[in-house]
Short mmCIF file of C-alpha atoms in Angstrom, two decimals:
data_model
loop_
_atom_site.label_atom_id
_atom_site.label_comp_id
_atom_site.label_asym_id
_atom_site.label_seq_id
_atom_site.Cartn_x
_atom_site.Cartn_y
_atom_site.Cartn_z
CA UNK W 271 53.32 64.58 -16.17
CA UNK W 272 50.44 64.67 -13.70
CA UNK W 273 46.83 64.65 -14.85
CA UNK W 274 44.87 67.36 -15.86
CA UNK W 275 41.75 68.54 -14.85
CA UNK W 276 38.89 67.49 -17.00
CA UNK W 277 36.00 70.23 -17.29
CA UNK W 278 32.45 69.05 -17.15
CA UNK W 279 31.19 68.15 -20.75
CA UNK W 280 28.46 70.17 -22.19
CA UNK W 281 26.77 67.10 -24.22
CA UNK W 282 23.60 65.88 -22.70
CA UNK W 283 24.76 62.47 -23.49
CA UNK W 284 26.72 60.44 -21.27
CA UNK W 285 28.44 58.52 -23.96
CA UNK W 286 29.39 61.05 -26.17
CA UNK W 287 33.54 60.45 -26.98
CA UNK W 288 34.72 62.86 -24.12
CA UNK W 289 32.98 60.87 -21.25
CA UNK W 290 32.44 57.66 -22.50
CA UNK W 291 35.79 56.38 -20.71
CA UNK W 292 34.53 57.55 -17.48
CA UNK W 293 30.97 56.46 -18.13
CA UNK W 294 32.27 52.66 -18.86
CA UNK W 295 34.52 52.96 -15.74
CA UNK W 296 31.92 53.69 -13.52
CA UNK W 297 29.68 51.13 -14.69
CA UNK W 298 32.46 48.40 -14.39
CA UNK W 299 33.04 49.38 -10.91
CA UNK W 300 29.13 49.45 -9.71
CA UNK W 301 28.74 45.88 -11.45
CA UNK W 302 31.91 44.61 -9.55
CA UNK W 303 30.50 45.84 -6.38
CA UNK W 304 27.03 44.49 -7.37
CA UNK W 305 28.16 41.15 -8.03
CA UNK W 306 29.77 40.69 -4.56
CA UNK W 307 26.69 42.15 -2.61
CA UNK W 308 24.16 40.05 -4.39
CA UNK W 309 26.55 36.98 -3.92
CA UNK W 310 27.30 37.57 -0.37
CA UNK W 311 24.08 38.04 0.99
CA UNK W 312 22.64 34.96 -1.09
CA UNK W 313 24.99 32.47 0.24
CA UNK W 314 25.34 34.05 4.32
CA UNK W 315 23.25 31.50 5.50
CA UNK W 316 25.42 28.81 4.36
CA UNK W 317 29.01 30.24 5.82
CA UNK W 318 26.86 31.04 8.97
CA UNK W 319 25.93 27.68 9.59
CA UNK W 320 29.34 26.23 8.33
CA UNK W 321 31.24 28.37 10.36
CA UNK W 322 28.87 28.07 13.65
CA UNK W 323 28.33 31.89 13.43
CA UNK W 324 24.57 32.54 13.50
CA UNK W 325 25.24 34.60 16.24
CA UNK W 326 27.48 36.90 14.66
CA UNK W 327 24.96 37.02 11.27
CA UNK W 328 24.13 40.55 11.67
CA UNK W 329 28.15 41.51 11.93
CA UNK W 330 28.86 40.05 8.19
CA UNK W 331 26.89 43.21 7.33
CA UNK W 332 27.49 45.48 9.82
CA UNK W 333 31.28 44.88 9.92
CA UNK W 334 31.53 45.56 6.13
CA UNK W 335 29.49 48.79 6.51
CA UNK W 336 31.20 50.45 9.78
CA UNK W 337 34.52 49.42 7.64
CA UNK W 338 33.04 51.55 4.84
CA UNK W 339 32.47 54.57 6.64
CA UNK W 340 36.43 55.09 7.09
CA UNK W 341 36.35 53.75 3.44
CA UNK W 342 34.15 56.48 2.26
CA UNK W 343 36.03 59.33 3.99
CA UNK W 344 38.90 58.60 2.99
CA UNK W 345 37.98 57.90 -0.55
CA UNK W 346 36.33 61.39 -0.32
CA UNK W 347 39.45 63.37 0.89
CA UNK W 348 41.53 61.62 -1.85
CA UNK W 349 39.20 62.46 -4.08
CA UNK W 350 39.40 66.24 -3.26
CA UNK W 351 43.28 66.25 -3.33
CA UNK W 352 44.39 64.77 -6.41
CA UNK W 353 43.80 62.18 -9.13
CA UNK W 354 40.47 60.04 -9.15
CA UNK W 355 42.89 56.98 -9.72
CA UNK W 356 44.62 56.82 -6.33
CA UNK W 357 41.45 56.28 -4.50
CA UNK W 358 40.28 54.15 -7.38
CA UNK W 359 43.74 51.84 -7.02
CA UNK W 360 43.49 52.00 -3.17
CA UNK W 361 39.64 50.92 -2.98
CA UNK W 362 40.26 47.85 -5.66
CA UNK W 363 43.48 46.70 -3.45
CA UNK W 364 41.51 46.33 0.04
CA UNK W 365 38.78 44.98 -1.83
CA UNK W 366 40.47 42.11 -3.40
CA UNK W 367 42.51 41.53 -0.14
CA UNK W 368 39.15 41.27 1.88
CA UNK W 369 37.78 38.71 -0.98
CA UNK W 370 40.69 36.46 -0.21
CA UNK W 371 40.57 36.66 3.32
CA UNK W 372 36.96 35.90 3.42
CA UNK W 373 37.38 33.12 1.16
CA UNK W 374 39.83 31.25 3.31
CA UNK W 375 38.26 32.13 6.48
CA UNK W 376 38.41 29.09 9.03
CA UNK W 377 36.06 30.86 11.57
CA UNK W 378 33.40 33.49 11.52
CA UNK W 379 35.71 35.87 13.23
CA UNK W 380 38.42 35.44 9.96
CA UNK W 381 35.47 36.00 7.61
CA UNK W 382 34.66 39.21 9.48
CA UNK W 383 38.09 40.20 9.08
CA UNK W 384 37.80 39.77 5.71
CA UNK W 385 34.35 41.56 5.34
CA UNK W 386 36.21 44.89 7.54
CA UNK W 387 39.03 44.42 4.40
CA UNK W 388 36.25 44.29 1.79
CA UNK W 389 34.06 47.53 3.54
CA UNK W 390 37.16 49.72 3.70
CA UNK W 391 37.90 49.10 -0.09
CA UNK W 392 33.84 49.24 -0.86
CA UNK W 393 33.68 52.56 0.75
CA UNK W 394 36.59 54.38 -1.43
CA UNK W 395 35.27 52.91 -4.38
CA UNK W 396 31.28 53.95 -3.90
CA UNK W 397 32.71 57.55 -2.87
CA UNK W 398 35.22 58.06 -5.82
CA UNK W 399 32.32 56.78 -8.04
CA UNK W 400 29.96 59.26 -6.97
CA UNK W 401 32.71 62.03 -6.64
CA UNK W 402 33.35 61.32 -10.56
CA UNK W 403 29.83 61.56 -11.02
CA UNK W 404 29.48 65.09 -9.55
CA UNK W 405 32.81 66.32 -11.09
CA UNK W 406 32.40 64.95 -14.74
CA UNK W 407 28.89 65.51 -15.33
CA UNK W 408 26.80 68.63 -15.34
CA UNK W 409 23.63 68.41 -13.45
CA UNK W 410 21.36 68.07 -16.38
CA UNK W 411 22.28 64.35 -17.11
CA UNK W 412 23.08 63.19 -13.53
CA UNK W 413 19.74 61.67 -13.38
CA UNK W 414 20.45 59.66 -16.34
CA UNK W 415 23.93 58.75 -15.49
CA UNK W 416 22.35 57.43 -12.02
CA UNK W 417 19.88 55.45 -13.71
CA UNK W 418 22.72 54.22 -15.74
CA UNK W 419 24.31 53.04 -12.45
CA UNK W 420 21.24 51.32 -10.98
CA UNK W 421 21.23 49.67 -14.69
CA UNK W 422 24.68 48.16 -13.79
CA UNK W 423 23.21 46.00 -11.40
CA UNK W 424 20.74 44.26 -14.06
CA UNK W 425 23.60 41.60 -14.95
CA UNK W 426 24.78 40.82 -11.80
CA UNK W 427 21.21 40.63 -10.43
CA UNK W 428 20.36 38.11 -13.52
CA UNK W 429 23.60 35.98 -12.89
CA UNK W 430 25.04 36.75 -9.23
CA UNK W 431 22.61 35.22 -6.81
CA UNK W 432 21.95 32.46 -9.26
CA UNK W 433 25.60 31.85 -9.82
CA UNK W 434 26.32 32.03 -6.23
CA UNK W 435 23.82 29.52 -5.32
CA UNK W 436 25.07 27.21 -7.91
CA UNK W 437 28.81 27.78 -6.78
CA UNK W 438 27.81 26.98 -3.30
CA UNK W 439 25.54 23.97 -3.82
CA UNK W 440 27.92 22.56 -6.42
CA UNK W 441 31.15 23.28 -4.77
CA UNK W 442 31.82 25.43 -1.82
CA UNK W 443 30.56 29.06 -0.79
CA UNK W 444 34.57 30.08 -0.39
CA UNK W 445 34.76 30.07 -4.14
CA UNK W 446 32.00 32.82 -4.47
CA UNK W 447 34.19 35.20 -2.70
CA UNK W 448 37.43 34.24 -4.60
CA UNK W 449 35.41 34.22 -8.19
CA UNK W 450 35.15 37.95 -7.96
CA UNK W 451 39.40 38.87 -7.25
CA UNK W 452 39.97 38.09 -11.42
CA UNK W 453 37.22 40.67 -12.14
CA UNK W 454 39.22 43.47 -10.00
CA UNK W 455 42.11 43.13 -12.19
CA UNK W 456 39.89 43.81 -15.33
CA UNK W 457 38.34 46.37 -13.97
CA UNK W 458 41.38 48.23 -12.64
CA UNK W 459 43.03 47.77 -16.14
CA UNK W 460 39.99 49.47 -18.02
CA UNK W 461 39.23 52.02 -15.69
CA UNK W 462 42.58 53.37 -14.08
CA UNK W 463 43.46 55.52 -16.95
CA UNK W 464 40.25 57.26 -17.64
CA UNK W 465 39.92 58.27 -13.85
CA UNK W 466 43.70 59.60 -13.84
CA UNK W 467 42.43 62.32 -16.28
CA UNK W 468 40.20 63.48 -13.63
CA UNK W 469 41.43 65.69 -10.58
CA UNK W 470 39.51 67.83 -7.91
CA UNK W 471 38.13 71.29 -8.71
CA UNK W 472 39.54 72.78 -5.34
CA UNK W 473 41.60 72.05 -2.22
CA UNK W 474 40.06 69.83 0.47
CA UNK W 475 40.92 70.25 4.28
CA UNK W 476 43.72 68.07 6.31
CA UNK W 477 42.69 64.75 5.99
CA UNK W 478 43.27 64.61 9.85
CA UNK W 479 40.19 66.15 10.68
CA UNK W 480 37.48 64.16 8.81
CA UNK W 481 39.41 60.82 9.24
CA UNK W 482 39.48 61.33 12.77
CA UNK W 483 35.68 62.11 12.82
CA UNK W 484 35.17 58.78 10.87
CA UNK W 485 37.11 56.82 13.29
CA UNK W 486 34.94 58.32 16.07
CA UNK W 487 31.85 57.59 13.96
CA UNK W 488 32.86 53.97 13.24
CA UNK W 489 34.15 53.22 16.85
CA UNK W 490 30.76 54.84 18.58
CA UNK W 491 28.53 52.63 15.97
CA UNK W 492 30.69 49.69 16.71
CA UNK W 493 30.49 49.67 20.58
CA UNK W 494 26.67 50.64 20.43
CA UNK W 495 26.12 47.35 17.91
CA UNK W 496 28.27 45.48 20.35
CA UNK W 497 26.56 46.75 23.76
CA UNK W 498 22.92 46.15 22.21
CA UNK W 499 23.66 42.74 21.30
CA UNK W 500 25.64 41.63 24.53
CA UNK W 501 23.90 39.34 27.11
CA UNK W 502 24.29 41.11 30.01
CA UNK W 503 22.00 44.35 30.41
CA UNK W 504 24.47 46.13 32.04
CA UNK W 505 26.50 46.27 28.84
CA UNK W 506 24.08 48.35 26.97
CA UNK W 507 24.75 51.34 29.43
CA UNK W 508 28.69 50.70 29.65
CA UNK W 509 28.99 50.25 25.82
CA UNK W 510 26.10 51.82 23.93
CA UNK W 511 25.45 54.83 25.61
CA UNK W 512 29.17 56.23 25.20
CA UNK W 513 29.02 54.85 21.59
CA UNK W 514 26.00 57.18 20.94
CA UNK W 515 27.89 59.81 21.88
CA UNK W 516 30.70 59.31 19.72
CA UNK W 517 28.05 58.90 17.00
CA UNK W 518 26.74 62.20 17.51
CA UNK W 519 30.54 63.83 17.77
CA UNK W 520 31.24 62.12 14.35
CA UNK W 521 28.32 62.70 12.38
CA UNK W 522 28.48 66.59 13.54
CA UNK W 523 31.86 66.79 11.95
CA UNK W 524 30.93 64.49 8.81
CA UNK W 525 27.25 65.43 8.04
CA UNK W 526 25.96 68.91 6.73
CA UNK W 527 24.69 70.97 9.44
CA UNK W 528 21.25 69.94 10.64
CA UNK W 529 21.24 66.70 9.61
CA UNK W 530 20.20 64.87 12.76
CA UNK W 531 17.28 67.44 12.96
CA UNK W 532 16.02 66.47 9.21
CA UNK W 533 16.61 70.25 8.38
CA UNK W 534 15.35 71.00 5.11
CA UNK W 535 17.43 70.81 2.05
CA UNK W 536 20.50 68.99 1.86
CA UNK W 537 20.44 67.68 5.54
CA UNK W 538 17.07 65.91 5.15
CA UNK W 539 18.00 64.74 1.50
CA UNK W 540 21.33 63.05 2.68
CA UNK W 541 19.45 61.63 6.14
CA UNK W 542 16.52 60.49 3.90
CA UNK W 543 18.65 58.52 1.45
CA UNK W 544 20.64 56.86 4.43
CA UNK W 545 17.13 55.92 6.26
CA UNK W 546 15.68 54.71 3.28
CA UNK W 547 18.60 52.88 1.84
CA UNK W 548 19.13 51.37 5.36
CA UNK W 549 15.58 50.15 5.40
CA UNK W 550 15.85 48.26 2.23
CA UNK W 551 18.96 46.59 3.12
CA UNK W 552 17.63 45.91 6.45
CA UNK W 553 15.34 43.68 5.21
CA UNK W 554 17.70 42.07 2.38
CA UNK W 555 19.88 40.95 4.98
CA UNK W 556 17.68 38.80 6.66
CA UNK W 557 15.57 37.78 3.56
CA UNK W 558 17.80 34.79 2.65
CA UNK W 559 17.65 33.65 5.90
CA UNK W 560 13.64 33.81 6.02
CA UNK W 561 13.23 31.78 2.67
CA UNK W 562 15.86 29.21 3.68
CA UNK W 563 15.28 28.72 7.44
CA UNK W 564 11.54 29.61 7.90
CA UNK W 565 10.12 28.69 4.62
CA UNK W 566 12.74 26.04 3.49
CA UNK W 567 13.38 27.38 0.03
CA UNK W 568 16.65 26.66 -1.50
CA UNK W 569 19.75 29.03 -1.84
CA UNK W 570 19.02 29.05 -5.78
CA UNK W 571 15.64 30.14 -4.85
CA UNK W 572 16.74 32.55 -2.66
CA UNK W 573 19.09 33.99 -5.25
CA UNK W 574 16.14 34.64 -7.70
CA UNK W 575 14.18 36.34 -5.27
CA UNK W 576 17.00 38.77 -3.90
CA UNK W 577 17.30 39.21 -8.03
CA UNK W 578 13.95 40.47 -8.31
CA UNK W 579 15.10 43.70 -5.92
CA UNK W 580 17.68 44.32 -7.72
CA UNK W 581 16.41 44.14 -11.23
CA UNK W 582 13.20 46.48 -10.10
CA UNK W 583 15.56 48.85 -8.11
CA UNK W 584 17.10 49.42 -11.67
CA UNK W 585 13.38 49.92 -13.05
CA UNK W 586 12.89 52.60 -10.61
CA UNK W 587 15.78 54.28 -11.11
CA UNK W 588 15.32 54.36 -14.99
CA UNK W 589 11.82 55.49 -14.51
CA UNK W 590 12.78 58.43 -12.28
CA UNK W 591 15.50 59.18 -15.02
CA UNK W 592 12.54 59.71 -17.62
CA UNK W 593 10.37 61.61 -15.28
CA UNK W 594 13.12 64.17 -14.73
CA UNK W 595 13.36 65.16 -18.01
CA UNK W 596 11.88 68.74 -17.88
CA UNK W 597 10.36 68.17 -14.17
CA UNK W 598 13.88 68.58 -12.02
CA UNK W 599 11.38 70.67 -9.78
CA UNK W 600 9.48 67.52 -9.01
CA UNK W 601 12.55 65.62 -7.53
CA UNK W 602 11.53 66.16 -3.84
CA UNK W 603 8.17 64.51 -4.68
CA UNK W 604 9.51 61.84 -6.37
CA UNK W 605 11.78 60.98 -3.43
CA UNK W 606 9.01 60.85 -1.09
CA UNK W 607 6.51 58.69 -3.04
CA UNK W 608 9.24 56.33 -3.96
CA UNK W 609 10.14 55.89 -0.17
CA UNK W 610 6.20 55.62 0.49
CA UNK W 611 6.23 52.64 -2.42
CA UNK W 612 9.00 50.92 -0.80
CA UNK W 613 7.59 50.93 2.47
CA UNK W 614 4.49 49.19 1.36
CA UNK W 615 6.77 46.47 -0.14
CA UNK W 616 8.63 46.15 2.91
CA UNK W 617 5.50 45.67 5.18
CA UNK W 618 4.54 42.79 2.75
CA UNK W 619 7.87 40.81 3.73
CA UNK W 620 5.68 40.92 7.35
CA UNK W 621 3.06 39.09 5.88
CA UNK W 622 5.08 36.51 3.88
CA UNK W 623 6.98 35.78 7.25
CA UNK W 624 3.58 34.28 8.84
CA UNK W 625 2.18 33.29 5.57
CA UNK W 626 0.91 29.48 5.13
CA UNK W 627 0.13 29.97 1.51
CA UNK W 628 2.25 31.12 -1.23
CA UNK W 629 4.84 32.83 0.94
CA UNK W 630 6.99 33.06 -2.08
CA UNK W 631 4.20 34.85 -4.37
CA UNK W 632 3.92 37.59 -1.21
CA UNK W 633 7.78 37.89 -0.82
CA UNK W 634 8.40 38.44 -4.48
CA UNK W 635 5.62 41.04 -5.11
CA UNK W 636 6.69 42.70 -1.96
CA UNK W 637 10.19 42.90 -3.17
CA UNK W 638 9.25 44.05 -6.76
CA UNK W 639 7.67 46.88 -5.19
CA UNK W 640 10.20 47.92 -2.39
CA UNK W 641 13.03 47.36 -5.42
CA UNK W 642 10.98 50.21 -7.65
CA UNK W 643 10.35 52.74 -4.55
CA UNK W 644 14.00 52.65 -4.01
CA UNK W 645 15.26 52.72 -7.20
CA UNK W 646 13.24 55.97 -7.94
CA UNK W 647 13.99 57.90 -4.41
CA UNK W 648 17.79 56.56 -3.89
CA UNK W 649 18.32 57.77 -7.33
CA UNK W 650 16.67 60.78 -6.96
CA UNK W 651 18.27 61.62 -3.32
CA UNK W 652 21.40 61.46 -5.03
CA UNK W 653 20.83 63.90 -7.96
CA UNK W 654 19.43 66.19 -5.33
CA UNK W 655 22.57 65.88 -3.11
CA UNK W 656 24.82 66.37 -6.10
CA UNK W 657 22.98 69.85 -6.67
CA UNK W 658 23.98 71.01 -3.26
CA UNK W 659 27.64 70.09 -3.84
CA UNK W 660 30.11 73.53 -3.68
CA UNK W 661 32.57 73.10 -6.65
CA UNK W 662 35.85 71.63 -5.07
CA UNK W 663 34.09 69.94 -2.48
CA UNK W 664 32.50 67.06 -4.54
CA UNK W 665 34.35 64.18 -2.76
CA UNK W 666 33.35 65.71 0.84
CA UNK W 667 29.55 65.70 -0.30
CA UNK W 668 29.91 62.33 -1.86
CA UNK W 669 31.53 61.22 1.42
CA UNK W 670 28.78 62.42 3.50
CA UNK W 671 26.20 60.74 1.49
CA UNK W 672 28.33 57.54 1.96
CA UNK W 673 28.64 57.66 5.52
CA UNK W 674 25.01 58.18 5.93
CA UNK W 675 23.93 54.94 3.93
CA UNK W 676 26.77 52.96 5.61
CA UNK W 677 25.85 53.95 9.27
CA UNK W 678 22.11 53.62 8.69
CA UNK W 679 22.75 50.24 6.87
CA UNK W 680 25.25 49.26 9.52
CA UNK W 681 22.79 50.35 12.49
CA UNK W 682 19.96 48.20 10.50
CA UNK W 683 21.57 44.96 10.01
CA UNK W 684 23.30 45.29 13.45
CA UNK W 685 20.49 45.57 15.48
CA UNK W 686 18.69 43.43 13.18
CA UNK W 687 21.45 40.82 13.82
CA UNK W 688 21.55 41.71 18.14
CA UNK W 689 17.36 40.84 17.66
CA UNK W 690 17.88 37.76 15.88
CA UNK W 691 20.91 36.89 18.56
CA UNK W 692 18.53 37.93 21.58
CA UNK W 693 15.57 35.34 19.86
CA UNK W 694 18.04 32.75 19.40
CA UNK W 695 19.31 32.74 23.05
CA UNK W 696 15.81 33.14 24.43
CA UNK W 697 14.56 30.02 22.28
CA UNK W 698 12.03 31.92 20.60
CA UNK W 699 13.15 30.67 17.34
CA UNK W 700 14.41 32.22 14.13
CA UNK W 701 10.93 33.58 13.12
CA UNK W 702 10.28 35.75 16.07
CA UNK W 703 13.91 36.83 15.67
CA UNK W 704 13.51 37.88 11.82
CA UNK W 705 10.01 39.62 12.86
CA UNK W 706 11.77 41.45 15.40
CA UNK W 707 14.49 42.83 12.83
CA UNK W 708 11.48 43.61 10.21
CA UNK W 709 9.80 45.87 12.74
CA UNK W 710 13.18 47.60 13.36
CA UNK W 711 13.37 48.22 9.52
CA UNK W 712 10.06 49.28 9.45
CA UNK W 713 10.65 51.95 12.01
CA UNK W 714 13.72 53.32 9.80
CA UNK W 715 11.33 53.12 6.69
CA UNK W 716 8.68 55.50 8.85
CA UNK W 717 11.57 57.88 9.52
CA UNK W 718 12.63 57.95 5.84
CA UNK W 719 9.33 58.96 4.96
CA UNK W 720 9.45 62.13 7.38
CA UNK W 721 13.02 63.11 5.74
CA UNK W 722 11.41 62.70 2.42
CA UNK W 723 8.66 64.84 3.51
CA UNK W 724 10.81 67.48 5.03
CA UNK W 725 12.92 67.26 1.82
CA UNK W 726 9.92 68.90 -0.15
CA UNK W 727 9.33 71.86 2.21
CA UNK W 728 11.67 74.35 0.70
CA UNK W 729 11.15 77.32 -1.15
CA UNK W 730 10.95 77.77 -5.37
CA UNK W 731 13.69 79.70 -6.94
CA UNK W 732 12.12 82.04 -10.22
CA UNK W 733 13.00 79.27 -12.66
CA UNK W 734 10.95 76.68 -11.11
CA UNK W 735 13.56 74.79 -9.70
CA UNK W 736 13.69 73.65 -6.20
CA UNK W 737 16.01 76.08 -4.10
CA UNK W 738 18.12 73.34 -2.44
CA UNK W 739 20.88 75.51 -0.63
CA UNK W 740 17.86 76.63 1.93
#
């Protein structure tokens, strides 16, 4: 018997009997992704050194994120054309195979191949989670469910980086990848049934169009990042310029009209969420390298610092959920203020990079501020985007949000990695390379502030809620 479509619940609580299995499934999926993300960013300096791959350091993250572009669009198409269990299973399988390959890597190239497989699976998983939230929960409780998804990072934040550091130092970094595989089986066993009861409310367009656009976007981003990081300047023109053209073509097909211009309403929200998340991830990707290489801290200490960002992210999401009650019309303002707070926290990392005393204190204070800011703004931007999703196109909107995140995060880590590689080739040292990466990240944060400000410039409907469709 095919799965039946489940109507959005009327309850204002997310753990009512009719939604409890979905809520638990979403939280388990987010927890799994969180464990992997925090663990990999913690041990990245170790496998980069072990596999002699510092020049490819940025691609550890960019390769994952570029593959996530394809995964996100594929997951969105699958979520709009059938049962939600199908994309969930596909995402789990690709993610698991990627973990096995990465753990068995004998070279940085093989590890990057594993990361690409993880990215494909992770993109599908992220999109199906957002599509389920869009389909199964009313607007009044989406802020709460988004806060819960951020809270799902708490346990991984408390245990993930620390355990990854302990495992890597006690045995080997390979076991960090392999130890996550059994969790996939548990998540699949507990969630496939609940997701199988949710189907699309409408009919999506043919898969070939968006997938083709995603391929153009991925290829363009890859060419651009390779060109930017090339040793020969002429390759910038040969690779990066055509890559930029392909990026624009792909974005026009996948993003809401006006996203590149930061047009008010949904386009500014989608662009702003991608920009703010890329700024945060761009710092996080190089934070472990800064703490271990520049300041000489251990992987275990580094894991603790990374955990503070995840915990404060969860706090910021919880805070916005509390503030959202009865104040939905203030969502654009909260998004903008959260971006500003995040930017201040990122700027403190520049101070910590050159600090000669208590650099760890500066890093932690700045990272808590940045985490709180992105927790509030990222979750709020998600709720704003969900409010725009036409019925039957939840997966498409969720995919657009994810594509924005992943493209800009890949750009942030890829350009940062290219700047680090440039500093290494020129003999400038790791500190200078990290400085260049952080400056680029701050530029992205500044653009995010512009997008957040644009998100406020909307007319008001009579009930006082923002008219997001303008």
